[in-house]
Amino acid sequence: MRRWLVVGWMIAGIILFAGKAATQETLPADGGAEIPAPRYVALTFDDGPRPGSTEQLLEGLRDRGARATFFLIGEQAQMYPELVQMIGAEGHQVGNHTWGHVCLQDLSTANALAEVERADAVLQKILGPGDYWVRPPYGLVDQALIQQLSVPVVKWSVDPRDWESRNTQAVVDAVMETVTDGSIVLLHDIYETSVQAAFQIMDLLEPQGYRFVTVEQLLRIKGIEPQAGTAYRKAGK
Ligand SMILES: [Zn+2]
């Protein structure tokens, strides 16, 4: 008698469990789809401005409501001031990539500072007074120089080596493999392959909840107050 009671309870349990599983399975697949939490990434573009590819990039950023950061070579900025104005007018962050794309580590501190200041003067002249953050060419800069600068230094956490492959798909794949919330991505708007890659990257990441912001916005969103004399590679973990 007892044994039958136990078996009976077991059968009841199985029916209840199966019923519950069936209910869960019958929920509509599209019902209650989760909205992904916002994630943020800063796309950065070095070595411009360059007529053609830079304008193409600006148009694609405008279409997507995206903001980016442009680290300009002083010489190029002086040659194409109207492009610099366009970048600034569209709400992107403009930064300093030295006057002549030199390796700052190879220079004396005085000469390295002069390279940075000469590019800064051109940006101040074209865009007006402001803090034009520095990205050292090749990412190479001594800590001593960083500490002498009156603005933050920006490195990167994602480098698809776009200048090397000049292959849109390879650049997209390399970024998609490593990008995460808070990443700073290094690209070059002087290559049309990289501009196309940036568009594909944004179109792949946007449905995942990613938003594209300037480096300064990225740091502030993540609760980081940007400091002069500090180098930033990413925001967050
Ligand atoms: Zn560069």
Coordinates of C-alpha atoms and ligand atoms in Angstrom, one line a residue:
M1 CA 0.0 0.0 0.0
R2 CA 2.8 2.4 1.1
R3 CA 4.8 1.6 -2.0
W4 CA 1.9 2.4 -4.3
L5 CA 1.5 5.8 -2.5
V6 CA 5.2 6.6 -3.2
V7 CA 4.9 5.6 -6.8
G8 CA 1.8 7.6 -7.1
W9 CA 3.5 10.7 -5.8
M10 CA 6.4 10.2 -8.2
I11 CA 4.1 9.9 -11.1
A12 CA 2.3 13.1 -10.0
G13 CA 5.7 14.8 -9.7
I14 CA 6.7 13.8 -13.2
I15 CA 3.4 15.0 -14.7
L16 CA 3.8 18.4 -12.9
F17 CA 7.4 18.7 -14.0
A18 CA 6.6 17.8 -17.6
G19 CA 3.6 20.2 -17.5
K20 CA 5.8 23.1 -16.4
A21 CA 8.5 22.4 -19.0
A22 CA 5.7 22.3 -21.7
T23 CA 4.4 25.6 -20.5
Q24 CA 7.8 27.2 -20.8
E25 CA 8.4 25.8 -24.2
T26 CA 5.1 27.2 -25.5
L27 CA 6.0 30.8 -24.6
P28 CA 6.2 32.7 -27.9
A29 CA 9.8 33.0 -29.0
D30 CA 9.5 36.8 -29.6
G31 CA 7.6 37.5 -26.4
G32 CA 9.5 39.5 -23.8
A33 CA 12.7 39.8 -26.0
E34 CA 15.3 41.5 -23.8
I35 CA 16.5 44.9 -24.8
P36 CA 20.3 44.7 -24.6
A37 CA 21.9 46.9 -21.9
P38 CA 23.8 49.9 -23.6
R39 CA 27.4 49.3 -24.3
Y40 CA 29.9 51.9 -25.5
V41 CA 32.8 51.9 -27.8
A42 CA 35.1 54.7 -29.0
L43 CA 36.1 54.4 -32.6
T44 CA 39.3 56.5 -33.2
F45 CA 40.7 57.5 -36.6
D46 CA 44.4 58.5 -37.0
D47 CA 46.5 60.1 -39.6
G48 CA 43.9 62.3 -41.4
P49 CA 42.3 64.4 -42.5
R50 CA 42.4 63.1 -46.1
P51 CA 40.1 64.4 -48.8
G52 CA 37.7 61.7 -50.0
S53 CA 38.0 59.0 -47.3
T54 CA 37.5 61.4 -44.4
E55 CA 34.4 62.9 -45.9
Q56 CA 33.0 59.5 -46.7
L57 CA 33.5 58.5 -43.1
L58 CA 31.8 61.7 -41.8
E59 CA 28.8 60.9 -44.0
G60 CA 28.5 57.3 -42.7
L61 CA 28.9 58.5 -39.1
R62 CA 26.2 61.1 -39.7
D63 CA 23.8 58.5 -41.2
R64 CA 24.3 56.3 -38.1
G65 CA 24.1 59.1 -35.5
A66 CA 27.6 58.0 -34.3
R67 CA 30.4 60.1 -32.8
A68 CA 34.1 59.3 -33.2
T69 CA 37.5 60.7 -32.4
F70 CA 39.9 61.9 -35.1
F71 CA 43.6 62.2 -34.2
L72 CA 44.9 64.6 -36.9
I73 CA 48.4 65.1 -38.2
G74 CA 49.2 68.8 -37.9
E75 CA 50.6 69.1 -41.4
Q76 CA 47.5 67.5 -42.9
A77 CA 45.2 69.7 -40.7
Q78 CA 46.9 72.8 -42.0
M79 CA 46.6 71.6 -45.6
Y80 CA 42.8 70.8 -45.3
P81 CA 41.4 73.2 -42.7
E82 CA 37.8 72.8 -44.1
L83 CA 37.9 69.1 -43.4
V84 CA 39.0 69.8 -39.8
Q85 CA 36.1 72.3 -39.4
M86 CA 33.7 69.7 -40.8
I87 CA 34.9 67.1 -38.2
G88 CA 34.5 69.6 -35.4
A89 CA 31.2 70.9 -36.5
E90 CA 29.7 67.4 -36.6
G91 CA 30.3 66.9 -32.9
H92 CA 33.3 64.6 -33.2
Q93 CA 36.3 64.9 -30.9
V94 CA 39.5 66.2 -32.5
G95 CA 42.8 65.2 -31.2
N96 CA 46.5 65.8 -31.9
H97 CA 48.7 63.2 -33.7
T98 CA 51.8 65.4 -33.7
W99 CA 52.9 67.8 -36.4
G100 CA 54.7 65.4 -38.7
H101 CA 53.8 61.9 -37.4
V102 CA 57.1 61.4 -35.6
C103 CA 58.0 58.8 -33.0
L104 CA 58.0 61.0 -29.9
Q105 CA 60.3 58.5 -28.0
D106 CA 63.1 59.2 -30.5
L107 CA 63.2 62.9 -29.7
S108 CA 64.4 64.9 -26.8
T109 CA 61.7 66.0 -24.4
A110 CA 62.0 69.6 -25.8
N111 CA 61.7 68.5 -29.4
A112 CA 58.8 66.1 -28.7
L113 CA 56.9 68.8 -26.9
A114 CA 57.5 71.2 -29.9
E115 CA 56.0 68.5 -32.2
V116 CA 52.9 68.3 -30.1
E117 CA 52.6 72.1 -29.6
R118 CA 53.0 72.9 -33.3
A119 CA 50.1 70.6 -34.2
D120 CA 48.1 72.0 -31.2
A121 CA 48.6 75.5 -32.5
V122 CA 47.1 74.6 -35.9
L123 CA 44.1 72.9 -34.2
Q124 CA 43.5 76.0 -31.9
K125 CA 43.7 78.2 -35.0
I126 CA 41.2 76.2 -37.0
L127 CA 38.8 75.1 -34.3
G128 CA 39.3 77.7 -31.6
P129 CA 40.5 77.3 -28.1
G130 CA 40.1 73.8 -26.7
D131 CA 41.8 70.7 -25.3
Y132 CA 43.1 68.6 -28.1
W133 CA 44.1 65.3 -26.6
V134 CA 47.2 63.6 -27.8
R135 CA 47.7 60.2 -29.5
P136 CA 51.4 59.5 -29.9
P137 CA 52.2 57.9 -33.3
Y138 CA 52.9 54.2 -32.9
G139 CA 51.6 54.5 -29.4
L140 CA 55.1 55.3 -28.2
V141 CA 55.7 58.0 -25.7
D142 CA 57.7 58.3 -22.5
Q143 CA 55.9 58.6 -19.2
A144 CA 58.0 61.7 -18.5
L145 CA 56.5 63.4 -21.6
I146 CA 53.0 62.3 -20.8
Q147 CA 53.3 64.0 -17.5
Q148 CA 54.4 67.3 -19.1
L149 CA 51.3 67.5 -21.4
S150 CA 48.4 69.7 -20.4
V151 CA 45.9 67.2 -21.9
P152 CA 45.2 63.4 -21.6
V153 CA 46.9 60.9 -23.8
V154 CA 44.9 58.3 -25.7
K155 CA 46.2 54.9 -26.6
W156 CA 43.9 51.9 -27.6
S157 CA 42.7 48.5 -26.6
V158 CA 41.7 47.1 -30.0
D159 CA 44.1 47.3 -32.9
P160 CA 43.1 45.4 -36.1
R161 CA 46.3 46.6 -37.9
D162 CA 44.2 48.0 -40.7
W163 CA 47.2 49.8 -42.2
E164 CA 48.8 46.4 -42.7
S165 CA 46.0 44.3 -44.2
R166 CA 44.1 47.1 -46.0
N167 CA 41.4 44.5 -46.2
T168 CA 37.9 45.4 -45.0
Q169 CA 36.8 41.9 -44.0
A170 CA 40.0 41.3 -42.1
V171 CA 39.6 44.5 -40.2
V172 CA 36.0 43.8 -39.3
D173 CA 36.8 40.3 -38.1
A174 CA 39.8 41.5 -36.0
V175 CA 37.7 44.1 -34.3
M176 CA 34.6 41.9 -33.7
E177 CA 36.9 39.3 -32.1
T178 CA 38.1 41.6 -29.3
V179 CA 35.8 44.5 -29.0
T180 CA 34.0 44.9 -25.7
D181 CA 32.1 47.5 -23.6
G182 CA 34.6 50.4 -23.0
S183 CA 36.9 49.6 -25.9
I184 CA 39.0 52.2 -27.7
V185 CA 39.5 51.0 -31.3
L186 CA 42.3 52.2 -33.5
L187 CA 41.6 52.8 -37.2
H188 CA 42.8 55.1 -39.9
D189 CA 40.4 57.1 -42.1
I190 CA 43.1 57.5 -44.8
Y191 CA 42.2 54.1 -46.1
E192 CA 38.8 53.5 -47.7
T193 CA 39.0 49.8 -46.7
S194 CA 39.1 51.0 -43.0
V195 CA 36.2 53.4 -43.6
Q196 CA 34.1 50.6 -45.0
A197 CA 35.2 48.4 -42.1
A198 CA 34.0 51.0 -39.6
F199 CA 30.6 51.1 -41.2
Q200 CA 30.3 47.3 -41.0
I201 CA 31.6 47.2 -37.5
M202 CA 28.9 49.7 -36.4
D203 CA 26.2 47.9 -38.2
L204 CA 27.1 44.6 -36.5
L205 CA 27.5 46.1 -33.0
E206 CA 24.5 48.4 -33.0
P207 CA 22.0 45.6 -32.7
Q208 CA 24.0 44.2 -29.7
G209 CA 23.3 47.5 -27.8
Y210 CA 26.5 49.3 -28.7
R211 CA 26.7 53.1 -29.0
F212 CA 29.5 55.0 -30.6
V213 CA 30.9 57.9 -28.7
T214 CA 34.0 60.0 -28.5
V215 CA 36.9 59.0 -26.2
E216 CA 36.0 61.8 -23.8
Q217 CA 32.3 60.8 -23.8
L218 CA 33.3 57.1 -23.2
L219 CA 35.5 58.0 -20.2
R220 CA 32.8 60.2 -18.7
I221 CA 30.0 57.6 -19.3
K222 CA 32.1 55.1 -17.4
G223 CA 32.6 57.6 -14.5
I224 CA 36.2 58.4 -15.3
E225 CA 37.2 62.1 -15.0
P226 CA 39.9 62.6 -17.7
Q227 CA 43.2 63.8 -16.3
A228 CA 46.1 65.6 -18.0
G229 CA 49.3 63.6 -17.6
T230 CA 47.4 60.3 -17.8
A231 CA 47.3 57.8 -20.7
Y232 CA 44.0 55.9 -21.4
R233 CA 43.7 52.6 -23.3
K234 CA 40.1 51.9 -22.6
A235 CA 37.3 52.6 -20.1
G236 CA 36.4 50.0 -17.5
K237 CA 37.4 46.4 -17.0
Ligands
ZN1 ZN 49.5 57.4 -36.9

